Amino acid sequence: MKLALECRTNLLDHIQPFCDFDFILGHMVLEDDEYTAHYKESVKNKVVDNSVNEKGEPLSIAEMKEAFEKVEGTLVISPDWVGEAKKTYEIYEECVKEFGAPNVVGVLQGQTLDEVLSGLNFYQGMIAVPYDVLSEKTDPPWLMTLRRALVVAYIPQDRPVHLLGFTSLDEFDYYKNYPNITGIDTGAPVLLGLLGKDILDPLESKAEPTFNLMADKSLSQEQWVGVIRNIALLRRYIA
């Protein structure tokens, strides 16, 4: 399983060398020239996200296209709305028309397991499963772990899967025999290191987006040691 790490602009040069691919927040490309320049120069595969987790609403197709072109992206995460299957699956068709099916990653959404899994009938390429699928933002992370693992178990193993976000290290125990899970993006190892916390300890909450919680955080030597340790531990679990 490959790893991408989210971080604020001031940490890009420190964190991104530890990533297997780039996971780029679309709204940051539109708002931050330094952030954009960093990823435009990157030679890694570039997945451009719709930023629904950070902004509450996904970027429009036009905004996604602008961000995708600015960083010369590889894949794009189709716009999705948390818990809204119909709206999410309908806009996927528009996204495919704009970017081409091989370049679009569809996100599973819905209020019920049947609604979520119905996306398998619409999506043609890689499938993304968010950390909060079938959950509320205020639900405990351990419960999010179980619900996402349930969804992933129903996905045929000939369909490539990307995990949107991190819930717990325990989640990866469920995926040991799932070679179709190709990657995960998360800012958790970085944020926890900045807060002086260990990724081995269960997360207390996923109510606030990790990327947003990193705002205005500086990086001391002690914090850097914590970040590196957390990244190393995460890699051990996803290997």
PDB file of C-alpha atoms in Angstrom:
ATOM      1  CA  MET A   1       0.000   0.000   0.000  1.00  0.00           C
ATOM      2  CA  LYS A   2       1.447   3.354  -1.036  1.00  0.00           C
ATOM      3  CA  LEU A   3       1.396   6.401   1.212  1.00  0.00           C
ATOM      4  CA  ALA A   4       0.697  10.098   0.672  1.00  0.00           C
ATOM      5  CA  LEU A   5       0.986  12.610   3.515  1.00  0.00           C
ATOM      6  CA  GLU A   6      -0.964  15.846   3.773  1.00  0.00           C
ATOM      7  CA  CYS A   7       0.645  18.887   5.357  1.00  0.00           C
ATOM      8  CA  ARG A   8       0.580  22.683   5.321  1.00  0.00           C
ATOM      9  CA  THR A   9       2.693  24.658   2.867  1.00  0.00           C
ATOM     10  CA  ASN A  10       5.432  25.453   5.400  1.00  0.00           C
ATOM     11  CA  LEU A  11       6.091  21.722   5.911  1.00  0.00           C
ATOM     12  CA  LEU A  12       6.046  20.528   2.298  1.00  0.00           C
ATOM     13  CA  ASP A  13       9.818  20.356   1.860  1.00  0.00           C
ATOM     14  CA  HIS A  14      10.136  18.364   5.102  1.00  0.00           C
ATOM     15  CA  ILE A  15       7.265  15.918   4.654  1.00  0.00           C
ATOM     16  CA  GLN A  16       6.789  15.227   0.959  1.00  0.00           C
ATOM     17  CA  PRO A  17      10.092  13.338   0.417  1.00  0.00           C
ATOM     18  CA  PHE A  18       8.567  10.579   2.589  1.00  0.00           C
ATOM     19  CA  CYS A  19       5.592  10.116   0.239  1.00  0.00           C
ATOM     20  CA  ASP A  20       5.129   7.549  -2.529  1.00  0.00           C
ATOM     21  CA  PHE A  21       2.751   9.804  -4.449  1.00  0.00           C
ATOM     22  CA  ASP A  22       1.291  13.292  -4.155  1.00  0.00           C
ATOM     23  CA  PHE A  23      -2.178  13.869  -2.712  1.00  0.00           C
ATOM     24  CA  ILE A  24      -2.940  17.479  -3.566  1.00  0.00           C
ATOM     25  CA  LEU A  25      -5.778  19.500  -2.045  1.00  0.00           C
ATOM     26  CA  GLY A  26      -7.528  21.315  -4.870  1.00  0.00           C
ATOM     27  CA  HIS A  27      -8.563  24.329  -2.815  1.00  0.00           C
ATOM     28  CA  MET A  28      -4.957  24.920  -1.774  1.00  0.00           C
ATOM     29  CA  VAL A  29      -3.853  24.953  -5.409  1.00  0.00           C
ATOM     30  CA  LEU A  30      -6.388  27.694  -6.094  1.00  0.00           C
ATOM     31  CA  GLU A  31      -5.442  29.699  -2.987  1.00  0.00           C
ATOM     32  CA  ASP A  32      -1.691  29.252  -2.455  1.00  0.00           C
ATOM     33  CA  ASP A  33       0.910  29.861  -5.169  1.00  0.00           C
ATOM     34  CA  GLU A  34       3.756  28.368  -3.111  1.00  0.00           C
ATOM     35  CA  TYR A  35       1.774  25.170  -2.524  1.00  0.00           C
ATOM     36  CA  THR A  36       0.983  24.989  -6.232  1.00  0.00           C
ATOM     37  CA  ALA A  37       4.591  25.542  -7.304  1.00  0.00           C
ATOM     38  CA  HIS A  38       5.816  22.743  -5.055  1.00  0.00           C
ATOM     39  CA  TYR A  39       3.509  20.175  -6.592  1.00  0.00           C
ATOM     40  CA  LYS A  40       3.907  21.401 -10.148  1.00  0.00           C
ATOM     41  CA  GLU A  41       7.632  20.633  -9.877  1.00  0.00           C
ATOM     42  CA  SER A  42       7.023  17.165  -8.434  1.00  0.00           C
ATOM     43  CA  VAL A  43       7.736  14.133 -10.625  1.00  0.00           C
ATOM     44  CA  LYS A  44       5.513  11.772  -8.597  1.00  0.00           C
ATOM     45  CA  ASN A  45       2.019  10.677  -9.567  1.00  0.00           C
ATOM     46  CA  LYS A  46      -0.361  13.456  -8.566  1.00  0.00           C
ATOM     47  CA  VAL A  47      -3.856  12.846  -7.195  1.00  0.00           C
ATOM     48  CA  VAL A  48      -5.863  16.077  -7.024  1.00  0.00           C
ATOM     49  CA  ASP A  49      -8.538  16.044  -4.317  1.00  0.00           C
ATOM     50  CA  ASN A  50     -11.854  17.910  -4.322  1.00  0.00           C
ATOM     51  CA  SER A  51     -11.269  19.260  -0.766  1.00  0.00           C
ATOM     52  CA  VAL A  52     -14.739  18.357   0.545  1.00  0.00           C
ATOM     53  CA  ASN A  53     -13.256  17.241   3.868  1.00  0.00           C
ATOM     54  CA  GLU A  54     -11.448  20.539   4.413  1.00  0.00           C
ATOM     55  CA  LYS A  55     -14.073  22.930   3.013  1.00  0.00           C
ATOM     56  CA  GLY A  56     -17.353  21.139   3.726  1.00  0.00           C
ATOM     57  CA  GLU A  57     -18.313  21.295   0.035  1.00  0.00           C
ATOM     58  CA  PRO A  58     -16.362  19.877  -2.909  1.00  0.00           C
ATOM     59  CA  LEU A  59     -14.823  22.049  -5.575  1.00  0.00           C
ATOM     60  CA  SER A  60     -16.815  22.359  -8.782  1.00  0.00           C
ATOM     61  CA  ILE A  61     -15.771  20.536 -11.939  1.00  0.00           C
ATOM     62  CA  ALA A  62     -14.446  23.824 -13.340  1.00  0.00           C
ATOM     63  CA  GLU A  63     -12.403  24.456 -10.189  1.00  0.00           C
ATOM     64  CA  MET A  64     -11.110  20.896 -10.246  1.00  0.00           C
ATOM     65  CA  LYS A  65     -10.036  21.327 -13.857  1.00  0.00           C
ATOM     66  CA  GLU A  66      -8.184  24.543 -13.014  1.00  0.00           C
ATOM     67  CA  ALA A  67      -6.360  22.914 -10.094  1.00  0.00           C
ATOM     68  CA  PHE A  68      -5.614  19.761 -12.114  1.00  0.00           C
ATOM     69  CA  GLU A  69      -4.075  21.740 -14.958  1.00  0.00           C
ATOM     70  CA  LYS A  70      -2.037  23.984 -12.653  1.00  0.00           C
ATOM     71  CA  VAL A  71      -0.188  21.067 -11.080  1.00  0.00           C
ATOM     72  CA  GLU A  72      -0.316  18.813 -14.161  1.00  0.00           C
ATOM     73  CA  GLY A  73      -2.221  16.134 -12.275  1.00  0.00           C
ATOM     74  CA  THR A  74      -2.408  12.391 -12.884  1.00  0.00           C
ATOM     75  CA  LEU A  75      -5.734  11.491 -11.251  1.00  0.00           C
ATOM     76  CA  VAL A  76      -8.626  13.527  -9.905  1.00  0.00           C
ATOM     77  CA  ILE A  77     -10.960  12.683  -7.019  1.00  0.00           C
ATOM     78  CA  SER A  78     -14.478  13.229  -8.355  1.00  0.00           C
ATOM     79  CA  PRO A  79     -16.560  15.683  -6.278  1.00  0.00           C
ATOM     80  CA  ASP A  80     -18.534  13.970  -3.517  1.00  0.00           C
ATOM     81  CA  TRP A  81     -20.966  14.923  -0.779  1.00  0.00           C
ATOM     82  CA  VAL A  82     -20.821  13.123   2.554  1.00  0.00           C
ATOM     83  CA  GLY A  83     -23.696  10.650   2.817  1.00  0.00           C
ATOM     84  CA  GLU A  84     -25.258  11.741  -0.491  1.00  0.00           C
ATOM     85  CA  ALA A  85     -25.126   8.915  -3.017  1.00  0.00           C
ATOM     86  CA  LYS A  86     -27.333  10.291  -5.803  1.00  0.00           C
ATOM     87  CA  LYS A  87     -25.613  13.672  -5.997  1.00  0.00           C
ATOM     88  CA  THR A  88     -22.156  12.107  -5.815  1.00  0.00           C
ATOM     89  CA  TYR A  89     -22.797   9.476  -8.465  1.00  0.00           C
ATOM     90  CA  GLU A  90     -24.449  11.912 -10.876  1.00  0.00           C
ATOM     91  CA  ILE A  91     -21.533  14.349 -10.907  1.00  0.00           C
ATOM     92  CA  TYR A  92     -19.129  11.473 -11.533  1.00  0.00           C
ATOM     93  CA  GLU A  93     -20.479  11.258 -15.079  1.00  0.00           C
ATOM     94  CA  GLU A  94     -19.691  14.949 -15.615  1.00  0.00           C
ATOM     95  CA  CYS A  95     -16.214  14.443 -14.200  1.00  0.00           C
ATOM     96  CA  VAL A  96     -15.565  11.558 -16.593  1.00  0.00           C
ATOM     97  CA  LYS A  97     -16.618  13.705 -19.555  1.00  0.00           C
ATOM     98  CA  GLU A  98     -14.142  16.397 -18.497  1.00  0.00           C
ATOM     99  CA  PHE A  99     -11.128  14.289 -17.485  1.00  0.00           C
ATOM    100  CA  GLY A 100     -11.673  10.865 -19.063  1.00  0.00           C
ATOM    101  CA  ALA A 101     -12.627   7.711 -17.144  1.00  0.00           C
ATOM    102  CA  PRO A 102      -9.054   6.430 -16.558  1.00  0.00           C
ATOM    103  CA  ASN A 103      -8.177   9.698 -14.793  1.00  0.00           C
ATOM    104  CA  VAL A 104     -11.178   9.877 -12.435  1.00  0.00           C
ATOM    105  CA  VAL A 105     -11.423   8.284  -8.980  1.00  0.00           C
ATOM    106  CA  GLY A 106     -15.022   7.823  -7.820  1.00  0.00           C
ATOM    107  CA  VAL A 107     -15.870   8.167  -4.122  1.00  0.00           C
ATOM    108  CA  LEU A 108     -18.323   5.788  -2.444  1.00  0.00           C
ATOM    109  CA  GLN A 109     -21.025   7.658  -0.534  1.00  0.00           C
ATOM    110  CA  GLY A 110     -24.489   6.970   0.862  1.00  0.00           C
ATOM    111  CA  GLN A 111     -26.654   6.647   3.955  1.00  0.00           C
ATOM    112  CA  THR A 112     -26.901   2.850   3.810  1.00  0.00           C
ATOM    113  CA  LEU A 113     -24.562   0.040   2.835  1.00  0.00           C
ATOM    114  CA  ASP A 114     -26.661  -0.666  -0.269  1.00  0.00           C
ATOM    115  CA  GLU A 115     -26.437   2.981  -1.360  1.00  0.00           C
ATOM    116  CA  VAL A 116     -22.694   3.027  -0.847  1.00  0.00           C
ATOM    117  CA  LEU A 117     -22.116  -0.201  -2.753  1.00  0.00           C
ATOM    118  CA  SER A 118     -24.332   0.936  -5.625  1.00  0.00           C
ATOM    119  CA  GLY A 119     -21.437   3.179  -6.635  1.00  0.00           C
ATOM    120  CA  LEU A 120     -19.611   0.071  -7.817  1.00  0.00           C
ATOM    121  CA  ASN A 121     -22.064  -0.021 -10.724  1.00  0.00           C
ATOM    122  CA  PHE A 122     -21.200   3.548 -11.777  1.00  0.00           C
ATOM    123  CA  TYR A 123     -17.467   3.805 -11.312  1.00  0.00           C
ATOM    124  CA  GLN A 124     -15.152   2.626 -14.049  1.00  0.00           C
ATOM    125  CA  GLY A 125     -11.671   3.078 -12.589  1.00  0.00           C
ATOM    126  CA  MET A 126     -10.184   3.395  -9.125  1.00  0.00           C
ATOM    127  CA  ILE A 127     -12.599   3.634  -6.198  1.00  0.00           C
ATOM    128  CA  ALA A 128     -12.030   5.796  -3.113  1.00  0.00           C
ATOM    129  CA  VAL A 129     -13.488   4.948   0.293  1.00  0.00           C
ATOM    130  CA  PRO A 130     -13.530   7.845   2.796  1.00  0.00           C
ATOM    131  CA  TYR A 131     -12.665   7.381   6.454  1.00  0.00           C
ATOM    132  CA  ASP A 132     -16.157   8.500   7.493  1.00  0.00           C
ATOM    133  CA  VAL A 133     -18.196   6.362   5.081  1.00  0.00           C
ATOM    134  CA  LEU A 134     -21.513   5.448   6.773  1.00  0.00           C
ATOM    135  CA  SER A 135     -20.434   7.558   9.757  1.00  0.00           C
ATOM    136  CA  GLU A 136     -20.916  10.984  11.271  1.00  0.00           C
ATOM    137  CA  LYS A 137     -17.890  13.217  11.824  1.00  0.00           C
ATOM    138  CA  THR A 138     -18.543  13.010  15.565  1.00  0.00           C
ATOM    139  CA  ASP A 139     -18.473   9.198  15.668  1.00  0.00           C
ATOM    140  CA  PRO A 140     -15.475   7.631  17.442  1.00  0.00           C
ATOM    141  CA  PRO A 141     -12.616   6.662  15.102  1.00  0.00           C
ATOM    142  CA  TRP A 142     -12.788   2.987  16.158  1.00  0.00           C
ATOM    143  CA  LEU A 143     -16.361   2.842  14.837  1.00  0.00           C
ATOM    144  CA  MET A 144     -15.308   4.510  11.585  1.00  0.00           C
ATOM    145  CA  THR A 145     -12.646   1.798  11.269  1.00  0.00           C
ATOM    146  CA  LEU A 146     -15.226  -0.989  11.446  1.00  0.00           C
ATOM    147  CA  ARG A 147     -17.640   0.656   9.032  1.00  0.00           C
ATOM    148  CA  ARG A 148     -15.037   1.368   6.369  1.00  0.00           C
ATOM    149  CA  ALA A 149     -13.592  -2.136   6.697  1.00  0.00           C
ATOM    150  CA  LEU A 150     -17.099  -3.502   6.126  1.00  0.00           C
ATOM    151  CA  VAL A 151     -17.481  -1.474   2.929  1.00  0.00           C
ATOM    152  CA  VAL A 152     -14.055  -2.494   1.631  1.00  0.00           C
ATOM    153  CA  ALA A 153     -14.879  -6.161   2.250  1.00  0.00           C
ATOM    154  CA  TYR A 154     -17.707  -5.914  -0.299  1.00  0.00           C
ATOM    155  CA  ILE A 155     -15.559  -4.421  -3.071  1.00  0.00           C
ATOM    156  CA  PRO A 156     -14.407  -7.015  -5.632  1.00  0.00           C
ATOM    157  CA  GLN A 157     -10.668  -7.512  -5.427  1.00  0.00           C
ATOM    158  CA  ASP A 158     -10.206  -6.758  -9.106  1.00  0.00           C
ATOM    159  CA  ARG A 159     -11.201  -3.133  -8.379  1.00  0.00           C
ATOM    160  CA  PRO A 160      -8.358  -0.831  -7.228  1.00  0.00           C
ATOM    161  CA  VAL A 161      -9.160   0.994  -3.988  1.00  0.00           C
ATOM    162  CA  HIS A 162      -7.775   4.177  -2.427  1.00  0.00           C
ATOM    163  CA  LEU A 163      -8.393   4.911   1.260  1.00  0.00           C
ATOM    164  CA  LEU A 164      -9.285   8.541   1.901  1.00  0.00           C
ATOM    165  CA  GLY A 165      -7.927   9.383   5.335  1.00  0.00           C
ATOM    166  CA  PHE A 166      -6.851   7.488   8.444  1.00  0.00           C
ATOM    167  CA  THR A 167      -8.913   6.102  11.317  1.00  0.00           C
ATOM    168  CA  SER A 168      -6.618   3.777  13.276  1.00  0.00           C
ATOM    169  CA  LEU A 169      -3.623   1.496  12.895  1.00  0.00           C
ATOM    170  CA  ASP A 170      -5.903  -1.412  13.769  1.00  0.00           C
ATOM    171  CA  GLU A 171      -7.790  -0.895  10.513  1.00  0.00           C
ATOM    172  CA  PHE A 172      -4.887  -2.236   8.479  1.00  0.00           C
ATOM    173  CA  ASP A 173      -5.239  -5.653  10.120  1.00  0.00           C
ATOM    174  CA  TYR A 174      -8.431  -6.058   8.094  1.00  0.00           C
ATOM    175  CA  TYR A 175      -6.639  -5.408   4.806  1.00  0.00           C
ATOM    176  CA  LYS A 176      -3.772  -7.896   4.949  1.00  0.00           C
ATOM    177  CA  ASN A 177      -5.334  -9.985   2.169  1.00  0.00           C
ATOM    178  CA  TYR A 178      -6.524  -7.070   0.035  1.00  0.00           C
ATOM    179  CA  PRO A 179      -3.854  -6.440  -2.625  1.00  0.00           C
ATOM    180  CA  ASN A 180      -6.298  -4.184  -4.486  1.00  0.00           C
ATOM    181  CA  ILE A 181      -5.926  -1.467  -1.818  1.00  0.00           C
ATOM    182  CA  THR A 182      -3.321   0.590  -3.596  1.00  0.00           C
ATOM    183  CA  GLY A 183      -2.861   3.597  -1.336  1.00  0.00           C
ATOM    184  CA  ILE A 184      -3.906   5.869   1.502  1.00  0.00           C
ATOM    185  CA  ASP A 185      -3.607   9.602   2.107  1.00  0.00           C
ATOM    186  CA  THR A 186      -3.468  11.059   5.595  1.00  0.00           C
ATOM    187  CA  GLY A 187      -2.110  13.930   7.624  1.00  0.00           C
ATOM    188  CA  ALA A 188      -2.483  12.079  10.936  1.00  0.00           C
ATOM    189  CA  PRO A 189       1.206  11.159  11.475  1.00  0.00           C
ATOM    190  CA  VAL A 190       2.173  14.775  10.872  1.00  0.00           C
ATOM    191  CA  LEU A 191      -0.476  16.371  13.073  1.00  0.00           C
ATOM    192  CA  LEU A 192       0.082  13.917  15.906  1.00  0.00           C
ATOM    193  CA  GLY A 193       3.817  14.586  15.805  1.00  0.00           C
ATOM    194  CA  LEU A 194       3.208  18.329  15.904  1.00  0.00           C
ATOM    195  CA  LEU A 195       0.984  17.808  18.949  1.00  0.00           C
ATOM    196  CA  GLY A 196       3.557  15.607  20.676  1.00  0.00           C
ATOM    197  CA  LYS A 197       1.343  12.523  20.331  1.00  0.00           C
ATOM    198  CA  ASP A 198       2.068   8.955  19.230  1.00  0.00           C
ATOM    199  CA  ILE A 199       0.218   7.299  16.353  1.00  0.00           C
ATOM    200  CA  LEU A 200       0.123   4.087  18.418  1.00  0.00           C
ATOM    201  CA  ASP A 201      -2.397   5.762  20.726  1.00  0.00           C
ATOM    202  CA  PRO A 202      -6.011   5.662  19.449  1.00  0.00           C
ATOM    203  CA  LEU A 203      -7.293   8.889  17.930  1.00  0.00           C
ATOM    204  CA  GLU A 204      -9.746  10.654  20.196  1.00  0.00           C
ATOM    205  CA  SER A 205     -11.752  12.307  17.437  1.00  0.00           C
ATOM    206  CA  LYS A 206     -12.047  12.883  13.691  1.00  0.00           C
ATOM    207  CA  ALA A 207     -14.562  15.711  14.066  1.00  0.00           C
ATOM    208  CA  GLU A 208     -12.175  18.327  12.643  1.00  0.00           C
ATOM    209  CA  PRO A 209     -10.158  17.868   9.424  1.00  0.00           C
ATOM    210  CA  THR A 210      -6.534  17.007  10.150  1.00  0.00           C
ATOM    211  CA  PHE A 211      -5.230  19.477   7.572  1.00  0.00           C
ATOM    212  CA  ASN A 212      -7.180  22.341   9.148  1.00  0.00           C
ATOM    213  CA  LEU A 213      -5.853  21.506  12.610  1.00  0.00           C
ATOM    214  CA  MET A 214      -2.280  21.900  11.337  1.00  0.00           C
ATOM    215  CA  ALA A 215      -2.740  25.612  10.681  1.00  0.00           C
ATOM    216  CA  ASP A 216      -0.148  27.843  12.348  1.00  0.00           C
ATOM    217  CA  LYS A 217       1.771  24.880  13.781  1.00  0.00           C
ATOM    218  CA  SER A 218       5.559  25.331  13.882  1.00  0.00           C
ATOM    219  CA  LEU A 219       8.093  22.494  13.802  1.00  0.00           C
ATOM    220  CA  SER A 220      10.655  22.031  16.577  1.00  0.00           C
ATOM    221  CA  GLN A 221      13.327  19.332  16.631  1.00  0.00           C
ATOM    222  CA  GLU A 222      11.335  17.369  19.211  1.00  0.00           C
ATOM    223  CA  GLN A 223       8.185  17.588  17.101  1.00  0.00           C
ATOM    224  CA  TRP A 224      10.123  16.522  13.998  1.00  0.00           C
ATOM    225  CA  VAL A 225      11.332  13.391  15.788  1.00  0.00           C
ATOM    226  CA  GLY A 226       7.708  12.605  16.648  1.00  0.00           C
ATOM    227  CA  VAL A 227       6.545  13.131  13.071  1.00  0.00           C
ATOM    228  CA  ILE A 228       9.261  10.851  11.670  1.00  0.00           C
ATOM    229  CA  ARG A 229       8.483   8.157  14.241  1.00  0.00           C
ATOM    230  CA  ASN A 230       4.784   8.280  13.385  1.00  0.00           C
ATOM    231  CA  ILE A 231       5.455   8.024   9.646  1.00  0.00           C
ATOM    232  CA  ALA A 232       7.780   5.067  10.207  1.00  0.00           C
ATOM    233  CA  LEU A 233       5.213   3.271  12.362  1.00  0.00           C
ATOM    234  CA  LEU A 234       2.456   3.863   9.822  1.00  0.00           C
ATOM    235  CA  ARG A 235       4.626   2.472   7.048  1.00  0.00           C
ATOM    236  CA  ARG A 236       5.253  -0.646   9.116  1.00  0.00           C
ATOM    237  CA  TYR A 237       1.519  -1.246   9.408  1.00  0.00           C
ATOM    238  CA  ILE A 238       0.679  -0.679   5.738  1.00  0.00           C
ATOM    239  CA  ALA A 239       3.618  -2.681   4.365  1.00  0.00           C
TER     240      ALA A 239
END
